[in-house]
mmCIF file of N, CA and C in Angstrom:
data_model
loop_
_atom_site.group_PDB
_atom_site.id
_atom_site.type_symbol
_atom_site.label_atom_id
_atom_site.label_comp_id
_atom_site.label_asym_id
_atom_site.label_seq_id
_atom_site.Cartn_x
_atom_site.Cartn_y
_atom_site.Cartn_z
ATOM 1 N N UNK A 1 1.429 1.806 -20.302
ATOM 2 C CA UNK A 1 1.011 1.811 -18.908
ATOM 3 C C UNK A 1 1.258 3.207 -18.335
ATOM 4 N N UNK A 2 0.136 3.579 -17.486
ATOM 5 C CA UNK A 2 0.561 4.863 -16.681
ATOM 6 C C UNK A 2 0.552 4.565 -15.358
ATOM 7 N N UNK A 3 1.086 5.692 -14.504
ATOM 8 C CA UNK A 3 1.099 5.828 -13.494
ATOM 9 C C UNK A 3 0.034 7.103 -13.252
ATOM 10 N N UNK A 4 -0.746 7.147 -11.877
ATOM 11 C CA UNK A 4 -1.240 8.563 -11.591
ATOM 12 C C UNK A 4 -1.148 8.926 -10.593
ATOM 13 N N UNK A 5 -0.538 10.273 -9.939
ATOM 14 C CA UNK A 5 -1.185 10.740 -8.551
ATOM 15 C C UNK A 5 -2.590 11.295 -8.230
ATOM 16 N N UNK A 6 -3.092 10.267 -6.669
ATOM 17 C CA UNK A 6 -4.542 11.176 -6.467
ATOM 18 C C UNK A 6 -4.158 11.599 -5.450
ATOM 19 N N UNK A 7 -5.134 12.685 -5.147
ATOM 20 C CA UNK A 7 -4.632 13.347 -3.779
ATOM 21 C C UNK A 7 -6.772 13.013 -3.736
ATOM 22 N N UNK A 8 -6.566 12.935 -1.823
ATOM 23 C CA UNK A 8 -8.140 12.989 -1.500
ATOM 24 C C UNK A 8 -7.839 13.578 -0.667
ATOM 25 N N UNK A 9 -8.951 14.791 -0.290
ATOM 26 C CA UNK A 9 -9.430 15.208 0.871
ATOM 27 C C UNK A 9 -10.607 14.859 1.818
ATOM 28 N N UNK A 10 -9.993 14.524 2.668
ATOM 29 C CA UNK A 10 -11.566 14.245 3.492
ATOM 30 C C UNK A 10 -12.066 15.419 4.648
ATOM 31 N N UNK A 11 -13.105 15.744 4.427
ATOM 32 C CA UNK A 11 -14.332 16.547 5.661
ATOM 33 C C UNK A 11 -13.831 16.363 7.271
ATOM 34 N N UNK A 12 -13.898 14.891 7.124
ATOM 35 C CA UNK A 12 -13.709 14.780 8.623
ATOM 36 C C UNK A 12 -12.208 13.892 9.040
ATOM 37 N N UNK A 13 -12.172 13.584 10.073
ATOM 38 C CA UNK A 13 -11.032 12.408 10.449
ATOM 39 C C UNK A 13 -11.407 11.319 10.817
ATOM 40 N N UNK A 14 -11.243 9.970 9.748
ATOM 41 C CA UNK A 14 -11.558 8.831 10.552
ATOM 42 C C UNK A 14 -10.632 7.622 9.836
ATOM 43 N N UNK A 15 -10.853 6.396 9.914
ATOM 44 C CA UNK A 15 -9.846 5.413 9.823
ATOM 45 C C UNK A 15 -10.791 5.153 8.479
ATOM 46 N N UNK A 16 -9.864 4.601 7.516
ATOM 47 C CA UNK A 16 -10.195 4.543 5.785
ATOM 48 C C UNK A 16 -9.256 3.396 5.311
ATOM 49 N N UNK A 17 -9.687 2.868 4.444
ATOM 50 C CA UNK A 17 -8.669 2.070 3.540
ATOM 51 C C UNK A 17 -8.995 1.853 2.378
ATOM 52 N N UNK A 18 -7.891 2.646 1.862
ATOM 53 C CA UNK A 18 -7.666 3.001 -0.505
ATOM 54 C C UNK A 18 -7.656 1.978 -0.459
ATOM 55 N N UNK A 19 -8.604 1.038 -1.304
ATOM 56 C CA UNK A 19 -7.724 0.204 -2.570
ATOM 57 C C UNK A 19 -7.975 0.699 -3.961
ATOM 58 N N UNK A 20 -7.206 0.297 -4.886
ATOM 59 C CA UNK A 20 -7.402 0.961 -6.404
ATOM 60 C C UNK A 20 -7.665 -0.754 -7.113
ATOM 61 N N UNK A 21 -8.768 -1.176 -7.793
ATOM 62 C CA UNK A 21 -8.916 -2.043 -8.371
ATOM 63 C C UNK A 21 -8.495 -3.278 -7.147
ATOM 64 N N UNK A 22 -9.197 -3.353 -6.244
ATOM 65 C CA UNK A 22 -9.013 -4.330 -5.448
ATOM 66 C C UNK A 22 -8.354 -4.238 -4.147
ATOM 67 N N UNK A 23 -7.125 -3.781 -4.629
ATOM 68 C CA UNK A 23 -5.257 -4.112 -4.318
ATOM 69 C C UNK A 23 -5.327 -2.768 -3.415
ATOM 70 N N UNK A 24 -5.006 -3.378 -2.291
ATOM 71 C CA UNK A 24 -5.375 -2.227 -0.663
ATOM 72 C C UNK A 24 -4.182 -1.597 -1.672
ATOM 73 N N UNK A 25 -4.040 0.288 -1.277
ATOM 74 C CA UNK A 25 -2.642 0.834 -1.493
ATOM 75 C C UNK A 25 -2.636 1.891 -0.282
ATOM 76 N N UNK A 26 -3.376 2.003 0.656
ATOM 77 C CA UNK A 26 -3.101 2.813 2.067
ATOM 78 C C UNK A 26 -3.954 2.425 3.171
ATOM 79 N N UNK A 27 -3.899 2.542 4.395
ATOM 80 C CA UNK A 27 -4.552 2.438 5.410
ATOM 81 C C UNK A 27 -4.423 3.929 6.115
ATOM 82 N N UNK A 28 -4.999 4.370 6.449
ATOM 83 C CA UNK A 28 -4.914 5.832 7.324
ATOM 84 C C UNK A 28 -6.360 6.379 8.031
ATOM 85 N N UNK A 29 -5.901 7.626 8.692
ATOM 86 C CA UNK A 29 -6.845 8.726 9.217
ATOM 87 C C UNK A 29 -6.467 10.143 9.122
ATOM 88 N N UNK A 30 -5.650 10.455 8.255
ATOM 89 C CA UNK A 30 -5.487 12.085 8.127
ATOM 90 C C UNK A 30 -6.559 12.315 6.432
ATOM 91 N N UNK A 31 -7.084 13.620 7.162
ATOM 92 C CA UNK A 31 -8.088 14.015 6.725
ATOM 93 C C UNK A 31 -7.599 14.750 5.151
ATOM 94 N N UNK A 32 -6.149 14.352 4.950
ATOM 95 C CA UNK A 32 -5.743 14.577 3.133
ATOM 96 C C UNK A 32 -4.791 13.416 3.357
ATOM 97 N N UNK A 33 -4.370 12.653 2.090
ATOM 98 C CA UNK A 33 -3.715 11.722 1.603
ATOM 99 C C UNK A 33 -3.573 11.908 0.113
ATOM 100 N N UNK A 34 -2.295 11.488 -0.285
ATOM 101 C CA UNK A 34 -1.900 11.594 -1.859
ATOM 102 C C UNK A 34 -0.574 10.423 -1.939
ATOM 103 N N UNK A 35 -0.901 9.686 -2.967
ATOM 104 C CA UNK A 35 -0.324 8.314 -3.416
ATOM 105 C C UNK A 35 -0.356 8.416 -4.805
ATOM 106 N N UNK A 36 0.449 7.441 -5.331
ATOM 107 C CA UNK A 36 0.757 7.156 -6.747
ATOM 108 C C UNK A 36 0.048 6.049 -7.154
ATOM 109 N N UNK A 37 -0.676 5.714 -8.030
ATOM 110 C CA UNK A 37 -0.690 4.858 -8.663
ATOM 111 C C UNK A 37 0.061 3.941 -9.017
ATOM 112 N N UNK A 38 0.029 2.208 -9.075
ATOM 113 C CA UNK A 38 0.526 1.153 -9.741
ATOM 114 C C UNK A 38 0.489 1.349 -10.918
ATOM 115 N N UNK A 39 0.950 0.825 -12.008
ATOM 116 C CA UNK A 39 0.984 0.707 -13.159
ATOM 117 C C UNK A 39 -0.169 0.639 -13.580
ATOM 118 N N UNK A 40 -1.447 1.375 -14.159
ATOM 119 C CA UNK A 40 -2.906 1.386 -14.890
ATOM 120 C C UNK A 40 -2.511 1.438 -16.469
ATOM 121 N N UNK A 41 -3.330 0.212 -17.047
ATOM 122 C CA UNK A 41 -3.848 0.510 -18.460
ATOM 123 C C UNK A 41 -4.501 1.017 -18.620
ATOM 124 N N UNK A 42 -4.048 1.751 -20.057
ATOM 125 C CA UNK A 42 -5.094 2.592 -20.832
ATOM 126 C C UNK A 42 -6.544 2.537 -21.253
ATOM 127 N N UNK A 43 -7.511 3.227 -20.919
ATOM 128 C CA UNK A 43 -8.391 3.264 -21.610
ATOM 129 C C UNK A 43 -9.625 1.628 -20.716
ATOM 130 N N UNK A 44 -8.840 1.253 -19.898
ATOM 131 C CA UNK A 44 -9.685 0.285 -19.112
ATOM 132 C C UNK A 44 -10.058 0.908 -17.804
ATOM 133 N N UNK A 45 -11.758 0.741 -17.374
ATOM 134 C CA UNK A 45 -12.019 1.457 -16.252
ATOM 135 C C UNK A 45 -11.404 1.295 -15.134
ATOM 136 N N UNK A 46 -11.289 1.781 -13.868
ATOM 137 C CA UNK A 46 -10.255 2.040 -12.687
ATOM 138 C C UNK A 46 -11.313 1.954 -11.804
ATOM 139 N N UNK A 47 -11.137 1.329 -10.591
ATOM 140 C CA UNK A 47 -12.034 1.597 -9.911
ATOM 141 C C UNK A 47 -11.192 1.735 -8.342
ATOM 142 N N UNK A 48 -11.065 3.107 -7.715
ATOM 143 C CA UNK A 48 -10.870 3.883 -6.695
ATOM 144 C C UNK A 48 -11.923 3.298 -5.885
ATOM 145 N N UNK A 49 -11.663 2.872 -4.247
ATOM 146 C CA UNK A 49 -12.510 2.600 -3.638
ATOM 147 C C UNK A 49 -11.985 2.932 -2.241
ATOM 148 N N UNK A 50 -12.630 4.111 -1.510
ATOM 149 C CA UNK A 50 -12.656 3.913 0.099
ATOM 150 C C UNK A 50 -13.350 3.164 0.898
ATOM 151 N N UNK A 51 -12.961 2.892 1.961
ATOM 152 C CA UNK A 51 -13.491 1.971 2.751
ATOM 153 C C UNK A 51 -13.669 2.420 4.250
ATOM 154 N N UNK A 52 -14.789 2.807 4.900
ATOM 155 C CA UNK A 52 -15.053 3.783 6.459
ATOM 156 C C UNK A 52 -15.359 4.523 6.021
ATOM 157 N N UNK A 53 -15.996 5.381 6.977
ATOM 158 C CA UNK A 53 -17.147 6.514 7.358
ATOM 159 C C UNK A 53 -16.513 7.344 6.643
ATOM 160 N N UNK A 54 -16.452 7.952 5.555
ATOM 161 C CA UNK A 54 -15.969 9.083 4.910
ATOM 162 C C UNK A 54 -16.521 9.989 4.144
ATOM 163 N N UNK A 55 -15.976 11.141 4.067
ATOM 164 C CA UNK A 55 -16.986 12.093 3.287
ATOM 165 C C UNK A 55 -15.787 12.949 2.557
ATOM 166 N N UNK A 56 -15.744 12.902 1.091
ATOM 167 C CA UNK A 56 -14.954 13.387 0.310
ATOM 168 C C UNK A 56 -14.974 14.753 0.117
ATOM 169 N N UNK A 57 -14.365 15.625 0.028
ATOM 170 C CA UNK A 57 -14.562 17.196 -0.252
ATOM 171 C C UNK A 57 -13.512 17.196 -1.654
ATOM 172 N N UNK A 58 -12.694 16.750 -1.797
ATOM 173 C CA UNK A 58 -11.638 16.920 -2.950
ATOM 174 C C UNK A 58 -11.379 15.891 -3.525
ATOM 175 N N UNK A 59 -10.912 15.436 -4.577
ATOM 176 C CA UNK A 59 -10.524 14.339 -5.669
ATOM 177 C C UNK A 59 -9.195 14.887 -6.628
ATOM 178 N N UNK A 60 -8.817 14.685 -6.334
ATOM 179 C CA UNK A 60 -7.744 15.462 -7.790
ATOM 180 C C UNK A 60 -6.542 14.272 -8.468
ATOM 181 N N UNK A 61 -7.052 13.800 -10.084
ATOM 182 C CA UNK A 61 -6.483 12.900 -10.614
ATOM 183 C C UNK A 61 -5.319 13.374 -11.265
ATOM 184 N N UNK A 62 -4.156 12.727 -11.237
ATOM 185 C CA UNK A 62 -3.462 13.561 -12.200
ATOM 186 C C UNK A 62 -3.136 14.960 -12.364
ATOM 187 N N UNK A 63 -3.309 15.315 -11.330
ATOM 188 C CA UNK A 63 -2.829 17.052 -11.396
ATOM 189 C C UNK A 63 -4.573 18.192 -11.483
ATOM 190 N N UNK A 64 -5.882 16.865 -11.605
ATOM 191 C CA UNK A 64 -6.749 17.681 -12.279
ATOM 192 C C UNK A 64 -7.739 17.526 -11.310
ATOM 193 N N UNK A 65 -7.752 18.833 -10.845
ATOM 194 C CA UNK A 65 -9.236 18.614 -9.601
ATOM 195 C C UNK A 65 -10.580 18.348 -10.526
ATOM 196 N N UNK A 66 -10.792 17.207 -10.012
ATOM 197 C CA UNK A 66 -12.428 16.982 -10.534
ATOM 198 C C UNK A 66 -13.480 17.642 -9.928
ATOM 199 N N UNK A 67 -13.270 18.449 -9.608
ATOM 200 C CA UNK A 67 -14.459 19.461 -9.131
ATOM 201 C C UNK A 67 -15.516 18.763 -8.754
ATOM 202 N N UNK A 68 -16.854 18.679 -9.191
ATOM 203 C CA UNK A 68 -18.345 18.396 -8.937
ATOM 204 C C UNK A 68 -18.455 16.825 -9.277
ATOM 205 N N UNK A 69 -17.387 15.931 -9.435
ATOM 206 C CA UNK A 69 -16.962 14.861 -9.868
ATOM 207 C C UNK A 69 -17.243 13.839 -8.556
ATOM 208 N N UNK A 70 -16.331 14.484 -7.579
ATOM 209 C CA UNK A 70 -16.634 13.493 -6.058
ATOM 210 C C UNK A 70 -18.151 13.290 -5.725
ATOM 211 N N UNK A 71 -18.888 14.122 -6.337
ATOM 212 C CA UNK A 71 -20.472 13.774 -5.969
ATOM 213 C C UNK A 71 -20.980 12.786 -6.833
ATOM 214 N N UNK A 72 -20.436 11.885 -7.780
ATOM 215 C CA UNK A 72 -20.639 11.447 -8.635
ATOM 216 C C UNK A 72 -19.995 9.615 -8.194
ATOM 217 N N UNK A 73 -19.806 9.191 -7.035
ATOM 218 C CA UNK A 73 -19.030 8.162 -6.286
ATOM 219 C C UNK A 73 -20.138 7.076 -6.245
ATOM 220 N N UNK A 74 -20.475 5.876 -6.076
ATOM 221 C CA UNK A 74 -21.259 4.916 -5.928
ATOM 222 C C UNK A 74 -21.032 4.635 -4.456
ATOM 223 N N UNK A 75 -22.063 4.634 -3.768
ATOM 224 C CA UNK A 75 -22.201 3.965 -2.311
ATOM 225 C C UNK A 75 -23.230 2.921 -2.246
ATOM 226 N N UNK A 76 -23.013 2.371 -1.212
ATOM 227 C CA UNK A 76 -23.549 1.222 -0.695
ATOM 228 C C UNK A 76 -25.121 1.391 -1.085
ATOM 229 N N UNK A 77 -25.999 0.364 -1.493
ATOM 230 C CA UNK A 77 -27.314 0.690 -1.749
ATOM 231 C C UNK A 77 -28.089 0.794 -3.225
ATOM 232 N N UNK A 78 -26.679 1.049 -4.063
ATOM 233 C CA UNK A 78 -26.811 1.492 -5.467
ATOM 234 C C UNK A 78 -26.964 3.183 -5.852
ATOM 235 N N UNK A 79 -26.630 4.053 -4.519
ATOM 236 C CA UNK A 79 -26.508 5.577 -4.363
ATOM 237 C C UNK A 79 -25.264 6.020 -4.800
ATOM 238 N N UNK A 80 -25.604 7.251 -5.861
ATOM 239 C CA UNK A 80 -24.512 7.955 -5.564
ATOM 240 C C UNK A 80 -24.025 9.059 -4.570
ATOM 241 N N UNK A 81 -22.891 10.024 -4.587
ATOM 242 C CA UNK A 81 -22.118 10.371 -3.600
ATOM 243 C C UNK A 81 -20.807 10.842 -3.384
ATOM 244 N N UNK A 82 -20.692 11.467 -1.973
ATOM 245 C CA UNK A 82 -19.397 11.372 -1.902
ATOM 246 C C UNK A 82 -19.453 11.204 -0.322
ATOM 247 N N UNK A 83 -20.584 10.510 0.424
ATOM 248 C CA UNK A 83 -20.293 10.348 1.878
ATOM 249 C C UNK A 83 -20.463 8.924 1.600
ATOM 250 N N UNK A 84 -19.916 8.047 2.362
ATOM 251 C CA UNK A 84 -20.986 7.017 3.215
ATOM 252 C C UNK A 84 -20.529 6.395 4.349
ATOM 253 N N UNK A 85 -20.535 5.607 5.393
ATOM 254 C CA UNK A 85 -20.418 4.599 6.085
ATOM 255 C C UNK A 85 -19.663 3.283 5.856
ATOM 256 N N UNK A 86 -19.399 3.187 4.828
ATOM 257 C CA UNK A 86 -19.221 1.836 4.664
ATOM 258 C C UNK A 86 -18.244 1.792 3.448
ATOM 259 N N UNK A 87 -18.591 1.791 1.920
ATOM 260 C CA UNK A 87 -17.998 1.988 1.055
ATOM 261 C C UNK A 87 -17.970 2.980 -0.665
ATOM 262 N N UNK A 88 -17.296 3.762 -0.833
ATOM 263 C CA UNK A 88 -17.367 4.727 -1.483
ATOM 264 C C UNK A 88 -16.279 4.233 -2.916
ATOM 265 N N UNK A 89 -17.410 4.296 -4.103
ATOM 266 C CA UNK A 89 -16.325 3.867 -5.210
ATOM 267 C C UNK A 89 -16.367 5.060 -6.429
ATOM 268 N N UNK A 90 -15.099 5.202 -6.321
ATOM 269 C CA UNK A 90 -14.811 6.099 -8.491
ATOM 270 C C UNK A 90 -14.411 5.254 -9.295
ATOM 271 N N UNK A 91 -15.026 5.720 -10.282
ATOM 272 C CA UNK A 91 -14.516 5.216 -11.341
ATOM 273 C C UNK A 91 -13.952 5.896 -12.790
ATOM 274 N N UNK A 92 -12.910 5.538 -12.946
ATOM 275 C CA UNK A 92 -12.323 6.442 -13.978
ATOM 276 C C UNK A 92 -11.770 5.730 -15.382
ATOM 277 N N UNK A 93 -10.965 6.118 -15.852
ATOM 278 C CA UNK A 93 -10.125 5.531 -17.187
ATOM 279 C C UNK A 93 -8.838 6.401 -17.043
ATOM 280 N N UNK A 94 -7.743 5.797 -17.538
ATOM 281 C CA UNK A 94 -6.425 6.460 -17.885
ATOM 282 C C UNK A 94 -6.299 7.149 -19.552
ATOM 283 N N UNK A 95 -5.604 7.923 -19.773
ATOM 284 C CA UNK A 95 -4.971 9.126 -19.606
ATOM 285 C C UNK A 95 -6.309 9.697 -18.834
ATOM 286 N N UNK A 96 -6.183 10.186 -17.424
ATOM 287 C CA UNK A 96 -7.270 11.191 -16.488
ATOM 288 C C UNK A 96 -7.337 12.317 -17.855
ATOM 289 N N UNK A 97 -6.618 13.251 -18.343
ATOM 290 C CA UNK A 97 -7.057 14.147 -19.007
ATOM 291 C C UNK A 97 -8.254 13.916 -20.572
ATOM 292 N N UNK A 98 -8.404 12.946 -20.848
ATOM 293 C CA UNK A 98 -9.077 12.498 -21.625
ATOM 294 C C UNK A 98 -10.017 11.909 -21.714
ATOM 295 N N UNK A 99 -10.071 11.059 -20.338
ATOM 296 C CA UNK A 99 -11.319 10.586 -19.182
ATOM 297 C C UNK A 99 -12.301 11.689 -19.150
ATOM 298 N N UNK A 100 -11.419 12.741 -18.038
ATOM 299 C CA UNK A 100 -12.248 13.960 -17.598
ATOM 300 C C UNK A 100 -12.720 14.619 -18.784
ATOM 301 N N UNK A 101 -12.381 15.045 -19.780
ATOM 302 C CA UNK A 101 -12.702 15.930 -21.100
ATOM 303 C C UNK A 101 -14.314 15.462 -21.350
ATOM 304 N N UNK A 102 -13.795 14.097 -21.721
ATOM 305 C CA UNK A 102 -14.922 13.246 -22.341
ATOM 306 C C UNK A 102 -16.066 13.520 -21.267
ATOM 307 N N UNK A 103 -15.640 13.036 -19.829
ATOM 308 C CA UNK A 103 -16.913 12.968 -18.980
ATOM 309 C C UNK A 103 -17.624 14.353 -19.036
ATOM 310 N N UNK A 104 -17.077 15.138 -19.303
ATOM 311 C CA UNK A 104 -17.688 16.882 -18.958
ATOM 312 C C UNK A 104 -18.457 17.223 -20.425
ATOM 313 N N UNK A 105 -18.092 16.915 -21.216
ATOM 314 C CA UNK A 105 -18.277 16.946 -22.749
ATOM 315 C C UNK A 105 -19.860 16.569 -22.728
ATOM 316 N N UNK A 106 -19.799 14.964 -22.394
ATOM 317 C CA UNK A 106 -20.381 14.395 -23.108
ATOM 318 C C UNK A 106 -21.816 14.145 -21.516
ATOM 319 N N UNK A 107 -21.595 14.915 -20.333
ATOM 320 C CA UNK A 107 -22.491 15.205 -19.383
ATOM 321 C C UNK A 107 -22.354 13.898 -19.006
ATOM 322 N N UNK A 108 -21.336 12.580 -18.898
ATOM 323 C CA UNK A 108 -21.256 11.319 -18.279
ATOM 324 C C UNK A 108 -22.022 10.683 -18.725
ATOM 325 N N UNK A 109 -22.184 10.771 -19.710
ATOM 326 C CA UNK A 109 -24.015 10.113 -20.201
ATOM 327 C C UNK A 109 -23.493 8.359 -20.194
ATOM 328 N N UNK A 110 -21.974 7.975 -19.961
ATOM 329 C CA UNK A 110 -21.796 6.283 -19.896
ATOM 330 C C UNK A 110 -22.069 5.653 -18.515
ATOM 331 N N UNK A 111 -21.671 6.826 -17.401
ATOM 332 C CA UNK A 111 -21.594 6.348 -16.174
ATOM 333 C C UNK A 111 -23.349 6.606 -15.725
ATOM 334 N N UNK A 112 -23.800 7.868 -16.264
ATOM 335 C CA UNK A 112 -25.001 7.903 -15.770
ATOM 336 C C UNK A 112 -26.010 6.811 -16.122
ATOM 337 N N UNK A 113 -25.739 6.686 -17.533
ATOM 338 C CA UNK A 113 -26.860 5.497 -17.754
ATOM 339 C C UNK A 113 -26.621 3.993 -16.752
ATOM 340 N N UNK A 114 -25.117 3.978 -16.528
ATOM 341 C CA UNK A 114 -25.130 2.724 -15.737
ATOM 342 C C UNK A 114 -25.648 3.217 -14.049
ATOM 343 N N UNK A 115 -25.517 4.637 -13.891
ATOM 344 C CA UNK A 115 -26.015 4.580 -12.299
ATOM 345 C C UNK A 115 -27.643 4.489 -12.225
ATOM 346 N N UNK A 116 -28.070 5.054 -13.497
ATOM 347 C CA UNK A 116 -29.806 4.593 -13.761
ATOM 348 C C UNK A 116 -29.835 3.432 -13.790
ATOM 349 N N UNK A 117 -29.251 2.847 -14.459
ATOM 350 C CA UNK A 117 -29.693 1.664 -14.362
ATOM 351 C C UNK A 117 -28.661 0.502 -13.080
ATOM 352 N N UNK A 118 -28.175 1.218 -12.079
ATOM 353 C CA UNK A 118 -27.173 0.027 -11.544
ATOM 354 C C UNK A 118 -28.379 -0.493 -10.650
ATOM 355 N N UNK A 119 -27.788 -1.933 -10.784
ATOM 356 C CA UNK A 119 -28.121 -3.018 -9.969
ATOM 357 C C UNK A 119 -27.352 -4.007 -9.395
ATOM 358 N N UNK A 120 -26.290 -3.195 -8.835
ATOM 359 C CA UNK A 120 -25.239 -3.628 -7.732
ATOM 360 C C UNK A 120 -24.016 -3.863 -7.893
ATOM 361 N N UNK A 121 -23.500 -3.857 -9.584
ATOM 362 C CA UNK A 121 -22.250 -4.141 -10.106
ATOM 363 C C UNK A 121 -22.224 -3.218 -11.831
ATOM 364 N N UNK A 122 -21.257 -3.286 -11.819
ATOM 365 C CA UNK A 122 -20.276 -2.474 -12.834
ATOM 366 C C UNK A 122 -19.813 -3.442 -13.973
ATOM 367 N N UNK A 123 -20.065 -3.868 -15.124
ATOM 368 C CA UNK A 123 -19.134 -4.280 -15.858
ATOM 369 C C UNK A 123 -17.343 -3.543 -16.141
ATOM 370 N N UNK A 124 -16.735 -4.616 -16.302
ATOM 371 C CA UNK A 124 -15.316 -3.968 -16.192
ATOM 372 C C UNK A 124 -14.647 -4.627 -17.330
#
């Protein structure tokens, strides 16, 4: 089992609520926040989810800014992203450094084929 820190930055200031795989883990409005992770298994997808008007500028898993990654978020509609209104989801895997490798490597070609093809849900 791991643990991870994310840190998010947000654009603007407004009222938000983290949950990680369901399970609320903050309520706030400051425009950066950074929390720990619950206990995550390995190698099973994660799914990061904000909730309110938000617009992401930063992501950083584990020590590792995902750079061009936050544009890569699922919003409401079957869009990806890193703004929306309503609800904003990542999705990742644990160890983050091996996640990220792979995703950059391999051009996301697992998540992309599922955002071509999403139709409103994620197998998990």
């Amino acid at each position: 089992m791991i643990r991870v820190p994310i840190q998010i930055d947000f654009k603007h200031k407004s009222n938000y609520k983290i949950t990680l795989n369901q399970e609320t883990v903050v309520e706030h409005s400051q425009t950066s926040i950074g929390f720990d992770t619950h206990w995550l298994e390995p190698k099973r997808l994660q799914a990061l989810t904000i909730h309110g008007n938000v617009e992401v500028s930063k992501l950083v898993l584990d020590g590792i800014d995902t750079e061009y990654f936050i544009h890569h978020g699922f919003v409401n509609g079957g869009y990806r992203g890193n703004q929306t209104t309503e609800n904003l989801t990542y999705y990742f895997k644990v160890p983050i450094w091996r996640w990220y490798i792979e995703w950059i490597q391999h051009d996301n070609s697992y998540f992309r084929k599922l955002s071509k093809a999403h139709q409103g849900f994620l197998p998990l």
